[in-house]
Short mmCIF file of C-alpha atoms in Angstrom, two decimals:
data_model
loop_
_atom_site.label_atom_id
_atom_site.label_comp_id
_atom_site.label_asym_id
_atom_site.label_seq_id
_atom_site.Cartn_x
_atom_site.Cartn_y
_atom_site.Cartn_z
CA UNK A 1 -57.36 40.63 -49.62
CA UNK A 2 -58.93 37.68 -47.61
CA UNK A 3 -56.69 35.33 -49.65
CA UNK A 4 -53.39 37.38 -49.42
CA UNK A 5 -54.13 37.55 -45.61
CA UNK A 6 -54.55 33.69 -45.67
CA UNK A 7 -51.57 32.96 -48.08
CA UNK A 8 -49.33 34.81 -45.34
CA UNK A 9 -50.72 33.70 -42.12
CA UNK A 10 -50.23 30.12 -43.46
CA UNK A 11 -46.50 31.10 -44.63
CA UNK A 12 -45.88 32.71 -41.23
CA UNK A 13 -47.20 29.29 -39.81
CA UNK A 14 -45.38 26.80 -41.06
CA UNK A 15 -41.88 29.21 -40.80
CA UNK A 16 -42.89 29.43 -37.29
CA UNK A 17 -42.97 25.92 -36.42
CA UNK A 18 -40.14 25.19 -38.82
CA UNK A 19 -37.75 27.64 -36.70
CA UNK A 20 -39.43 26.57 -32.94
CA UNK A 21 -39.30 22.95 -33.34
CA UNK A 22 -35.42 22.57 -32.34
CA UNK A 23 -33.29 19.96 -30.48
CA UNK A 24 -32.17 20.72 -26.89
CA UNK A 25 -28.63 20.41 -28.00
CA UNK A 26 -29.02 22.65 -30.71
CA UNK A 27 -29.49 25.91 -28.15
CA UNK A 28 -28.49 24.48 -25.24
CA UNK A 29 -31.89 24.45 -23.98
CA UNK A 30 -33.40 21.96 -22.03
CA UNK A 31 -35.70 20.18 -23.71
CA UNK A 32 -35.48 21.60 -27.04
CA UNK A 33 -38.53 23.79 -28.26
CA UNK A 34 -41.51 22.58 -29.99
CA UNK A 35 -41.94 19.18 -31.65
CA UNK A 36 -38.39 18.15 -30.66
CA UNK A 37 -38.92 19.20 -27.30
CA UNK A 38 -42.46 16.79 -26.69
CA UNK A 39 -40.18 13.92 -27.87
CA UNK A 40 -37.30 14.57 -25.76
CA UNK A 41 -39.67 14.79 -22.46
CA UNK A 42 -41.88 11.60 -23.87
CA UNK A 43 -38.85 9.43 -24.61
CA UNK A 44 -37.02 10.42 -21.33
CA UNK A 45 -39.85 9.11 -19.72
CA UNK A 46 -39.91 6.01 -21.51
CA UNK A 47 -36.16 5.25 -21.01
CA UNK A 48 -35.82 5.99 -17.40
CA UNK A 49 -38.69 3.61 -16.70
CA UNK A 50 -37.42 0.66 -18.66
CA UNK A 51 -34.05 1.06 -17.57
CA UNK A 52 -35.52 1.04 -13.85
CA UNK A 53 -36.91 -2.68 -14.65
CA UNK A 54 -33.63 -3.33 -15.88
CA UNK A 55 -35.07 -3.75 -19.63
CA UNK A 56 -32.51 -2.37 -21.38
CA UNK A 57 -33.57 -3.31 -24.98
CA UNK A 58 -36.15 -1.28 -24.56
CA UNK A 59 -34.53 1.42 -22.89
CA UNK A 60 -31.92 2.09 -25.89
CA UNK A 61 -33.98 3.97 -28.33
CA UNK A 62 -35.60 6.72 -26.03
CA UNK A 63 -32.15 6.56 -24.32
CA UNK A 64 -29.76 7.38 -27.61
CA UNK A 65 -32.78 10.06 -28.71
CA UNK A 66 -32.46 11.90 -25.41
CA UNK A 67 -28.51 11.20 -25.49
CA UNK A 68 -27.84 12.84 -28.93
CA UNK A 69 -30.64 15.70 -28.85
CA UNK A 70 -31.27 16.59 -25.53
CA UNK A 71 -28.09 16.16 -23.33
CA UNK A 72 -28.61 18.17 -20.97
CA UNK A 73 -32.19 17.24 -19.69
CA UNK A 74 -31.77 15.06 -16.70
CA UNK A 75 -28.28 13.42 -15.15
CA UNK A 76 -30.05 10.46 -15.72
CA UNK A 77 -29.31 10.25 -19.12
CA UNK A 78 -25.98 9.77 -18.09
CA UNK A 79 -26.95 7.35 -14.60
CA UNK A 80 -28.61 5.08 -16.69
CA UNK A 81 -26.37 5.28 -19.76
CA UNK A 82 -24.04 3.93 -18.11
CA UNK A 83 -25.59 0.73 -17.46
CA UNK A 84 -27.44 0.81 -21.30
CA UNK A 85 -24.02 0.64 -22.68
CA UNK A 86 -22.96 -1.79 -20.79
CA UNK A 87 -25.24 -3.90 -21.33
CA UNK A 88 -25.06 -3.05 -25.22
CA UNK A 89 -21.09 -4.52 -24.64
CA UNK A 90 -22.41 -7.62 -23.70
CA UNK A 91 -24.48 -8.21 -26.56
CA UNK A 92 -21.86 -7.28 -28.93
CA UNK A 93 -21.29 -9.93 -31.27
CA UNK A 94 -17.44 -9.32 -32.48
CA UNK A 95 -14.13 -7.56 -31.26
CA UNK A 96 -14.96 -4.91 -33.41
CA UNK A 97 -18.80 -4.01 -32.28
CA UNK A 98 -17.52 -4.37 -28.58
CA UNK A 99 -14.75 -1.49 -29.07
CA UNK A 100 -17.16 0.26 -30.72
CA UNK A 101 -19.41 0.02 -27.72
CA UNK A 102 -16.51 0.45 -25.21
CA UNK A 103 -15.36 4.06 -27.40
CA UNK A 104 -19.71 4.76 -26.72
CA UNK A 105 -18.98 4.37 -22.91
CA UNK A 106 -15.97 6.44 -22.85
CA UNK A 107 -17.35 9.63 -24.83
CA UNK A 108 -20.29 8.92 -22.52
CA UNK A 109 -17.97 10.15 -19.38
CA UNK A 110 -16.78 12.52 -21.95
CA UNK A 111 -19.88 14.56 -22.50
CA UNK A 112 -21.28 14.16 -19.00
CA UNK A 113 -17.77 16.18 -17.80
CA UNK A 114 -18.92 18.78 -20.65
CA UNK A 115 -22.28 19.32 -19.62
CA UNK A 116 -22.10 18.44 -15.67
CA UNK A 117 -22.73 22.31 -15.12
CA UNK A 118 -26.08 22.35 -16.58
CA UNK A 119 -27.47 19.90 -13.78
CA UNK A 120 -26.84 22.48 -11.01
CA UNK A 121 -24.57 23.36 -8.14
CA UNK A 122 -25.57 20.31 -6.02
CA UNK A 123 -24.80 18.13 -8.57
CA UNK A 124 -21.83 19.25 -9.61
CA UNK A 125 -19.86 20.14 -6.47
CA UNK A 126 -21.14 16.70 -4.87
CA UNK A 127 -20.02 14.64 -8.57
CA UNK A 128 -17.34 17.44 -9.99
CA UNK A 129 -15.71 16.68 -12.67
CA UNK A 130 -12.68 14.59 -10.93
CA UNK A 131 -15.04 12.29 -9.60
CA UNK A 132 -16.55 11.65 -12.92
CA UNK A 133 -12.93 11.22 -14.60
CA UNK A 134 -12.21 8.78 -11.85
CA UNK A 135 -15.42 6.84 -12.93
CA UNK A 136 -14.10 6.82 -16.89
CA UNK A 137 -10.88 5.29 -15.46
CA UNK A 138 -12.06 2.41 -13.76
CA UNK A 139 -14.09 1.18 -16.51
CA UNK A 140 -11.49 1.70 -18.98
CA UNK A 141 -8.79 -0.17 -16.71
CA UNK A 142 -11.95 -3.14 -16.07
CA UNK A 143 -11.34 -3.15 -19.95
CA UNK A 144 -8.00 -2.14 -21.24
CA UNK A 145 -5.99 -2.78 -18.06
CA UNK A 146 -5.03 -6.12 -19.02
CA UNK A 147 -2.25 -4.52 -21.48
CA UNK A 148 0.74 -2.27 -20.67
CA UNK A 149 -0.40 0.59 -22.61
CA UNK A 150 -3.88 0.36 -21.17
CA UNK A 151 -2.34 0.03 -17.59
CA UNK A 152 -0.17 3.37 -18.59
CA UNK A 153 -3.14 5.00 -19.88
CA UNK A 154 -5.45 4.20 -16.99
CA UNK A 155 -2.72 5.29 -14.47
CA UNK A 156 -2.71 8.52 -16.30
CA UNK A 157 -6.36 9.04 -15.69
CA UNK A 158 -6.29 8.15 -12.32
CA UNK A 159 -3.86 10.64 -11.39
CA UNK A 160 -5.59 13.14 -13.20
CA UNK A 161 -8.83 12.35 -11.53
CA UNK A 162 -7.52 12.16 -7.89
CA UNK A 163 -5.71 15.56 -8.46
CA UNK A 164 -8.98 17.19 -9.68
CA UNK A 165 -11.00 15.63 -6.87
CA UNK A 166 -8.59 16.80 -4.42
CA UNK A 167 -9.38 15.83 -0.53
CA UNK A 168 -12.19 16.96 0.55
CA UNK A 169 -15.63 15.24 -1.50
CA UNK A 170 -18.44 14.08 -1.19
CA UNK A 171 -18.98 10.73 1.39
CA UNK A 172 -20.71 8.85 -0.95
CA UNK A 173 -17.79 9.35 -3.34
CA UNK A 174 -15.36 7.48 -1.23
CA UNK A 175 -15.59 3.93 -2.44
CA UNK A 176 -14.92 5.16 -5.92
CA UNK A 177 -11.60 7.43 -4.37
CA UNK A 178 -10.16 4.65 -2.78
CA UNK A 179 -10.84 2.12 -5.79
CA UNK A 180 -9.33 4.73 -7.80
CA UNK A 181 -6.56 4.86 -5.33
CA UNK A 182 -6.36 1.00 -4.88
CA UNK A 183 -5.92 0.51 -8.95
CA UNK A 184 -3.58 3.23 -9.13
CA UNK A 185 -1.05 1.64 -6.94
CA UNK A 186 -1.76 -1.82 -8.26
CA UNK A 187 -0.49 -0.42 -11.73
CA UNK A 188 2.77 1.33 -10.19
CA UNK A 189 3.43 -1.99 -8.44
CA UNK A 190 2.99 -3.97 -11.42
CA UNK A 191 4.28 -1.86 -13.74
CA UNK A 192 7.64 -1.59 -11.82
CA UNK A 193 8.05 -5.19 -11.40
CA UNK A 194 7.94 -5.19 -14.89
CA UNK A 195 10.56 -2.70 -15.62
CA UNK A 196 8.12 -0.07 -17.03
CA UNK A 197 8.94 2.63 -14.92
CA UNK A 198 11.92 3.40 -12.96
CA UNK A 199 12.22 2.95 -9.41
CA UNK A 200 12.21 7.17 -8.77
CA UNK A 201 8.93 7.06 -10.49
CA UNK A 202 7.57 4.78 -8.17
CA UNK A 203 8.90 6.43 -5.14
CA UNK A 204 7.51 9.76 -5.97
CA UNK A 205 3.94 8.11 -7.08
CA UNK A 206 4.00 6.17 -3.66
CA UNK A 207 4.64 9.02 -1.12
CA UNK A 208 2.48 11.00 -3.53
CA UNK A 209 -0.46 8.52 -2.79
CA UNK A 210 0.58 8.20 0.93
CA UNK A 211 0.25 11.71 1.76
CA UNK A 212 -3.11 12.11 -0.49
CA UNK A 213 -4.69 9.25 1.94
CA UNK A 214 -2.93 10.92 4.91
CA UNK A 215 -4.70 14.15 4.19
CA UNK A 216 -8.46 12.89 3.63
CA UNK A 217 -8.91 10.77 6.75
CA UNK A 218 -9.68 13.91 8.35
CA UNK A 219 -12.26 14.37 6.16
CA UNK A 220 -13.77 10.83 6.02
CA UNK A 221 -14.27 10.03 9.40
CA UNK A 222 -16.41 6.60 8.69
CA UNK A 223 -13.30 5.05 6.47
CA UNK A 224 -10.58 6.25 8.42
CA UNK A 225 -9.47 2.61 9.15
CA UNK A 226 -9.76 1.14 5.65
CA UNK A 227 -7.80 4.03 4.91
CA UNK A 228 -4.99 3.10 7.61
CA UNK A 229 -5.06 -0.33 6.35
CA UNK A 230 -4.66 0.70 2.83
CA UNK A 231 -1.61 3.18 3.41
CA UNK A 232 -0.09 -0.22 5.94
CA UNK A 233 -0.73 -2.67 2.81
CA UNK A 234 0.70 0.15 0.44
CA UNK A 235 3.95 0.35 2.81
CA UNK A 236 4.69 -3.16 2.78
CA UNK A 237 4.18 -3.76 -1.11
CA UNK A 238 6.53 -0.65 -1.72
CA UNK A 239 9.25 -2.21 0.46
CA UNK A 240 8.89 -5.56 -0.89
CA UNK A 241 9.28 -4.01 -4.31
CA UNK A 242 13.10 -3.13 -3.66
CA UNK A 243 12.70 -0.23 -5.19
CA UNK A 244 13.08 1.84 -2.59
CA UNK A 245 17.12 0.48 -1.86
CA UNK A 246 19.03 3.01 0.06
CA UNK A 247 21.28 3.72 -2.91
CA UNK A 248 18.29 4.95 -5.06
CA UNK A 249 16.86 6.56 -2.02
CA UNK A 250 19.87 8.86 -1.66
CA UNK A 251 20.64 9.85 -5.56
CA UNK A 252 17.07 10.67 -5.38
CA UNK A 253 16.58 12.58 -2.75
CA UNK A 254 20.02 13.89 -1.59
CA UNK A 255 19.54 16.38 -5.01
CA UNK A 256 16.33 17.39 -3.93
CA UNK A 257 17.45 18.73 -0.96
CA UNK A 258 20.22 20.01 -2.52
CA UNK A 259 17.82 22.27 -4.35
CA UNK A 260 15.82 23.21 -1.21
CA UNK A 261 18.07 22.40 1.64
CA UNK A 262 15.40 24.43 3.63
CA UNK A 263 12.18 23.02 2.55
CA UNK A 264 11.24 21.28 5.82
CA UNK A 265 8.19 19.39 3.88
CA UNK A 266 10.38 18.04 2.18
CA UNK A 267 13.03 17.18 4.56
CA UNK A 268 10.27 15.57 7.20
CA UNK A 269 9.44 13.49 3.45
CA UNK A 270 12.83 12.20 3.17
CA UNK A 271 13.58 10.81 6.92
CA UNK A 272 9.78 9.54 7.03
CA UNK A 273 10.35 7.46 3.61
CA UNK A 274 14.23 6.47 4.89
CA UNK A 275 13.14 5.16 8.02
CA UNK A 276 10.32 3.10 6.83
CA UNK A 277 12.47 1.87 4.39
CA UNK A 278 15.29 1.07 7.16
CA UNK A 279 18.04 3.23 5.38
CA UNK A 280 18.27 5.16 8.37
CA UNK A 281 22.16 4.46 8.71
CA UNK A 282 23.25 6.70 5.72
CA UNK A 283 24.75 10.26 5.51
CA UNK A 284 21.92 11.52 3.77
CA UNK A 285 19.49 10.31 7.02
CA UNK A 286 21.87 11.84 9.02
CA UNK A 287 22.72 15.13 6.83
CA UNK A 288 18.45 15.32 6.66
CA UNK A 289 18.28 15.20 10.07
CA UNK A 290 20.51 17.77 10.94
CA UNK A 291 19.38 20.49 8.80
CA UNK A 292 15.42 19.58 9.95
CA UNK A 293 16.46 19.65 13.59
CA UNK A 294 18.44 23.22 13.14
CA UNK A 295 14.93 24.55 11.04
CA UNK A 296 12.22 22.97 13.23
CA UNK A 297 13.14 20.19 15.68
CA UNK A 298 11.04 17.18 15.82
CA UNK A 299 10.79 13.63 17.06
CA UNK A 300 11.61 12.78 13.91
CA UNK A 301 14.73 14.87 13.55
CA UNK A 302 16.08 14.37 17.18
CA UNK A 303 15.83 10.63 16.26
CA UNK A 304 17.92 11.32 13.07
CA UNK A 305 20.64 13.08 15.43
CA UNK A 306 20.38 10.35 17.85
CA UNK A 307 20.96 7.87 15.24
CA UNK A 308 23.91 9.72 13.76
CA UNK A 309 25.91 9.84 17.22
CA UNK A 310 26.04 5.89 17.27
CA UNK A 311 27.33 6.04 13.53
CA UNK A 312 30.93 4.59 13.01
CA UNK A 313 33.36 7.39 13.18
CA UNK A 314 30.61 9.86 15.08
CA UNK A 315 29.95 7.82 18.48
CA UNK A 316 28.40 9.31 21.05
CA UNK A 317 26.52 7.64 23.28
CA UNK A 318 25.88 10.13 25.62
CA UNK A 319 24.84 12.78 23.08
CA UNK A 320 22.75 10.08 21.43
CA UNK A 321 20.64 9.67 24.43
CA UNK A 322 20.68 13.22 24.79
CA UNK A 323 18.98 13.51 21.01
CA UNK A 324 16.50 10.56 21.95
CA UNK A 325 15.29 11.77 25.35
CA UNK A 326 14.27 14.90 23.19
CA UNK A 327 13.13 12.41 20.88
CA UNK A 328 10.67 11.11 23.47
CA UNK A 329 9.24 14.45 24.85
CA UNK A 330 8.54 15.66 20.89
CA UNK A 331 6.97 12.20 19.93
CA UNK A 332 3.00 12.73 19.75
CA UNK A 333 2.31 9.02 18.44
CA UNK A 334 2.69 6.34 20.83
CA UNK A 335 4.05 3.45 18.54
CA UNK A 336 7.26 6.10 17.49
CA UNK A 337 7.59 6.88 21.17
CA UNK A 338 7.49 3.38 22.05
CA UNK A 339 10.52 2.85 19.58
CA UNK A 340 12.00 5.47 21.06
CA UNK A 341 12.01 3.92 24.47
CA UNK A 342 12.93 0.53 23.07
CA UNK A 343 16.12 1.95 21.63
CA UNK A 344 17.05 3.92 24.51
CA UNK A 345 16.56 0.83 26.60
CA UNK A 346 19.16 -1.35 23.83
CA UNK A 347 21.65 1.22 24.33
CA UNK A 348 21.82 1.13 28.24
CA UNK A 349 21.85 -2.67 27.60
CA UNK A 350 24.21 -2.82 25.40
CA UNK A 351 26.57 0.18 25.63
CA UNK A 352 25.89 0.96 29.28
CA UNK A 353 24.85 -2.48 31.03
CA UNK A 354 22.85 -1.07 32.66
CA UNK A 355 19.71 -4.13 33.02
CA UNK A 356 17.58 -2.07 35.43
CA UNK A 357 17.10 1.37 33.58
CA UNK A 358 17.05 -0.94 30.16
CA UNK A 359 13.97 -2.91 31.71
CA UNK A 360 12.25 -0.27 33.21
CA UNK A 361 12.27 1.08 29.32
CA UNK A 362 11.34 -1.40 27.81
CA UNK A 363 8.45 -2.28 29.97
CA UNK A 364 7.26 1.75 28.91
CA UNK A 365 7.79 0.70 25.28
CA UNK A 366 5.35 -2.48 26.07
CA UNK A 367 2.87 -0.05 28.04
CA UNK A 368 2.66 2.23 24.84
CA UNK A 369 2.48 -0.69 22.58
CA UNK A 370 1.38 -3.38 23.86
CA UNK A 371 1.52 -6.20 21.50
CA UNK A 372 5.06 -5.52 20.43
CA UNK A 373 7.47 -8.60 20.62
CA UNK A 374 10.71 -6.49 21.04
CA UNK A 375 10.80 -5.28 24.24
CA UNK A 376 10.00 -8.98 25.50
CA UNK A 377 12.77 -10.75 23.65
CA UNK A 378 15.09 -7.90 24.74
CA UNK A 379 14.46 -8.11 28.57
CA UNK A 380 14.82 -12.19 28.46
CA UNK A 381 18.14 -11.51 26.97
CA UNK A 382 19.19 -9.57 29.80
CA UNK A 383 17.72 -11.90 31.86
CA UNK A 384 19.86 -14.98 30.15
CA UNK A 385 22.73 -12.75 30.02
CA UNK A 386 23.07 -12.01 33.57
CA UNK A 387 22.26 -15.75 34.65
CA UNK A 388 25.27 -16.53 32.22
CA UNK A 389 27.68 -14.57 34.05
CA UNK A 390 25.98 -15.97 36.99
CA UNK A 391 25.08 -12.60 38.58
CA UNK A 392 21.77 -13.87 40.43
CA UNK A 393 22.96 -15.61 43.52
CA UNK A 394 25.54 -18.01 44.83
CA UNK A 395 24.34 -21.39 43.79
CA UNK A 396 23.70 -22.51 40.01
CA UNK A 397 20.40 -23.05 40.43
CA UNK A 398 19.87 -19.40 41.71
CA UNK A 399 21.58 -18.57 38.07
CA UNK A 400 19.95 -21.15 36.26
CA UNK A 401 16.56 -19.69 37.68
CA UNK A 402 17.16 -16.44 35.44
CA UNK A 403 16.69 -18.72 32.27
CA UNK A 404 13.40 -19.59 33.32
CA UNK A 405 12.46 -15.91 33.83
CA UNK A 406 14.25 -15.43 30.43
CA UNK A 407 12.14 -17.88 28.67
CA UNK A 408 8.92 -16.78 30.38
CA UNK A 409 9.90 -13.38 28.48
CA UNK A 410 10.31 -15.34 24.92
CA UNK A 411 7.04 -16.83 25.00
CA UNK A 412 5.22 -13.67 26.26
CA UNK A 413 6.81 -11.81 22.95
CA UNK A 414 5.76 -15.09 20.91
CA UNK A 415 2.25 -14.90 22.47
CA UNK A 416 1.53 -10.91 21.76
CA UNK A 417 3.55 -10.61 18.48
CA UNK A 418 3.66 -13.05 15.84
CA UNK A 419 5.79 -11.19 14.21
CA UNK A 420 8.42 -11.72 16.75
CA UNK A 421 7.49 -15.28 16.94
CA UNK A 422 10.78 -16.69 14.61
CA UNK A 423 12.83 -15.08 17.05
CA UNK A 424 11.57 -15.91 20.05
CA UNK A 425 11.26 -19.47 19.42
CA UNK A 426 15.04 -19.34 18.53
CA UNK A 427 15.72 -18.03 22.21
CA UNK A 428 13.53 -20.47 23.58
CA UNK A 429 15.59 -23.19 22.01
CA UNK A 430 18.80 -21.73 23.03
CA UNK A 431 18.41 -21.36 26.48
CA UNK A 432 16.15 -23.70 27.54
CA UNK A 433 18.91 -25.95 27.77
CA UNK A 434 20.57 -24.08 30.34
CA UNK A 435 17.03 -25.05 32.64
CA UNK A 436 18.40 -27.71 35.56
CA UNK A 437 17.45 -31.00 35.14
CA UNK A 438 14.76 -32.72 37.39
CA UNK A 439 18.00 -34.44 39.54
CA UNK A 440 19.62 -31.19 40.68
CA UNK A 441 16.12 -29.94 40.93
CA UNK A 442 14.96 -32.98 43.40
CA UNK A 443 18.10 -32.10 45.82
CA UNK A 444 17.52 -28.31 45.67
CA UNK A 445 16.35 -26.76 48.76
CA UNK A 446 13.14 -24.71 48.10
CA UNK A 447 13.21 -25.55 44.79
CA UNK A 448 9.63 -27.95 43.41
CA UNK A 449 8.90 -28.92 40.09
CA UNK A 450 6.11 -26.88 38.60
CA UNK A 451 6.07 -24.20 41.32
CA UNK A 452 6.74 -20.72 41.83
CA UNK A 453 9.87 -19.77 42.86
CA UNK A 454 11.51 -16.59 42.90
CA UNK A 455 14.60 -15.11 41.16
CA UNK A 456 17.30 -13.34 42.96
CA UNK A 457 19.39 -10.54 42.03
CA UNK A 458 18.21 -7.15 40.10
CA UNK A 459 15.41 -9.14 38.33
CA UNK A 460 13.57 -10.49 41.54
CA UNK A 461 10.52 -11.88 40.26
CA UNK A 462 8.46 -14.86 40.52
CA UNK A 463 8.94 -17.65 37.69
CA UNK A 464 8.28 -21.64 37.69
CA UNK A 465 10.72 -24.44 38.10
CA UNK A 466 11.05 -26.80 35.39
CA UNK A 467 13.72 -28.73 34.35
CA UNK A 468 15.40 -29.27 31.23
CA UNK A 469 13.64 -31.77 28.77
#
């Protein structure tokens, strides 16, 4: 009896720790149960503490046992895998151990999106899933991006990632958004000048990314300008593309709002990307406009309206200052108001001739944007253009004395904006040769070299004499 009790207790045993000694990723559990589980917990240990000093060498065998039977122990498994493969990469010896390493790294991101869950609700909502997929891609395109298909395949990823990981994340997941963001781009760009995608693709993928960026800096209060300067470096690589040309702008986008002629998303879209892309003197601006201002006027739209009553055939004036007065008290951003004033200001220059209303516009257009070039070069020329017609006083020199004010303008738009600094310069050229010369000067009445001196008429201000050189 003794021995029958002994033969089964000893039968029972060894079943028993047969069926409890079982891997972690058998079950699911943890650690695993019984023998497996001691080793998962002992190498774990061992692997986090080498990798810490950076010993990787060491670190890989605890690291792949934990890896392949216990995956769902500790997100460090996964931290520090990523660097234990790397460095594996680097040792490889051949093209063919490196991919092999590289397809290690990528099922690494793999399994870590599988089994994010089991590290718990902290973890996962602050490093979801899109954040993680946005981590695969940029080590894939550090690798593969050097090829077409790899750039194609990372773009995929990309999008997929900044989809899933929407707009509002985690701060500290930022850098690795906008890097995500950054290489997306970088792709389109290059892929376009290449003639890998069309020019619609690009179009879409660019407003796409420009309203993504738009909508987390609300969000992400601490990069809010590297996120401006992004979506301002963005703008002016997508012009200088020349993919966005007015004629693809309008077979694009005149059918879209053919489909939804009321979608006013869409239709604020549409003038936004035609006016950055200076096609604003096209029917479909103009048709855009229209419907958006009948649906919901706007700055935007009342500027479209304006525009289309100086078209050719549709002229206007007066309604077109009617559209951008309204144009000016809907404007909530001070650079599109100050464009707003600048062209209102052209238009009494130019169509109306009328100098003092035009200044006194343009000088609100400098208030509200201050180191704007524009409004500077376009009050000299109605200072030159009135001293041309001699409008300033009696004598010459009185007239010749609005060229000096004219050029004080030129280099005041040269000095604030050196974007406007080709044109000024050109100005300053032209009309510095209308200055006196130090003769007529020397026999002028009230009139000294290098002193103030005031100009008559409707510009009466202070300038210096100086003669022509």
């Amino acid at each position: 009896m003794n021995l029958q009790r002994f033969i089964l207790t000893t039968v029972l045993t060894l079943f028993l720790a047969s069926t409890y000694a079982q891997k972690g990723v058998e079950d699911m559990s943890k650690y695993g149960h019984g023998e497996d589980s001691s080793n998962c917990i002992i190498n774990l240990s061992l692997f986090k503490e080498y990798a810490k000093q950076k010993n990787y060498a060491d670190a890989l065998s605890p690291w792949t046992l934990c890896y392949n039977e216990c995956p769902i122990s500790s997100i460090y498994i996964y931290l520090y895998g990523e660097d234990i493969i790397k460095w594996e990469m680097k040792q490889a010896s051949s093209d063919e151990e490196k991919e092999e390493k590289f397809n290690k790294l990528m099922g690494l991101y793999d399994q870590r999106i599988k089994y994010n869950k089991y590290f718990g609700k902290t973890n996962s909502s602050r490093y979801p899933e899109g954040y993680i997929l946005l981590k695969k891609a940029l080590d894939f395109y550090a690798i593969k991006g050097k090829t077409t298909s790899g750039q194609k395949e990372s773009m995929e990823m990309f999008e997929a990632g900044i989809k899933m990981i929407g707009t509002k994340f985690y701060s500290r997941n930022t850098a690795t958004v906008l890097q995500s963001v950054q290489n997306y781009m970088g792709i389109n760009f290059d892929l376009y000048a290449r003639d890998e995608i069309r020019g619609e693709q690009l179009i879409n993928n660019y407003d796409k990314i420009q309203n993504y960026l738009s909508a987390i800096i609300p969000h992400q209060d601490n990069y809010a300008d590297d996120i401006n300067k992004m979506k301002d470096i963005f703008e002016s690589n997508f012009v200088n593309t020349g993919a966005a040309d007015c004629e693809t702008m309008e077979t694009l986008f005149a059918a879209k709002i053919k489909e939804s002629p009321e979608d006013q998303e869409l239709l604020n879209k549409v003038l936004n990307m035609l006016e950055k892309t200076e096609c604003t003197d096209s029917e479909l601006f103009y048709s855009a406009s229209e419907r958006l201002h009948n649906l919901a006027p706007s700055s935007a739209s009342a500027y479209g309206m304006a525009k289309m009553y100086l078209s050719i055939g549709k002229e206007d004036i007066d309604k077109a200052l009617e559209f951008y007065n309204e144009a000016i008290e809907l404007a909530e951003d001070d650079d599109r108001k100050a464009m707003y004033y600048y062209s209102v200001a052209f238009i009494q220059f130019s169509k109306k001739a009328d100098f003092i209303t035009a200044r006194n516009l343009a000088r609100k257009a400098i208030q509200l944007k201050s180191g704007w070039g524009d409004p500077y070069i376009l009050i000299g020329q109605m200072y030159a253009q009135s001293a041309q017609k001699q409008q300033l006083g009696s004598k010459d020199i009185e007239n010749q004395a609005g060229f000096w004010a004219a050029v004080d303008m030129f280099e005041k738009a040269k000095q604030v904006d050196p974007e406007a600094r080709a044109e000024a310069e050109k100005n300053i050229t032209i009309y510095k040769n209308y200055f006196p010369n130090k003769e007529k000067i020397f026999f002028e009445e009230g009139y000294d070299l290098s002193k103030p001196v005031r100009v008559g008429g409707w510009i009466n201000e202070t300038t210096i004499c100086r003669p022509r050189e």
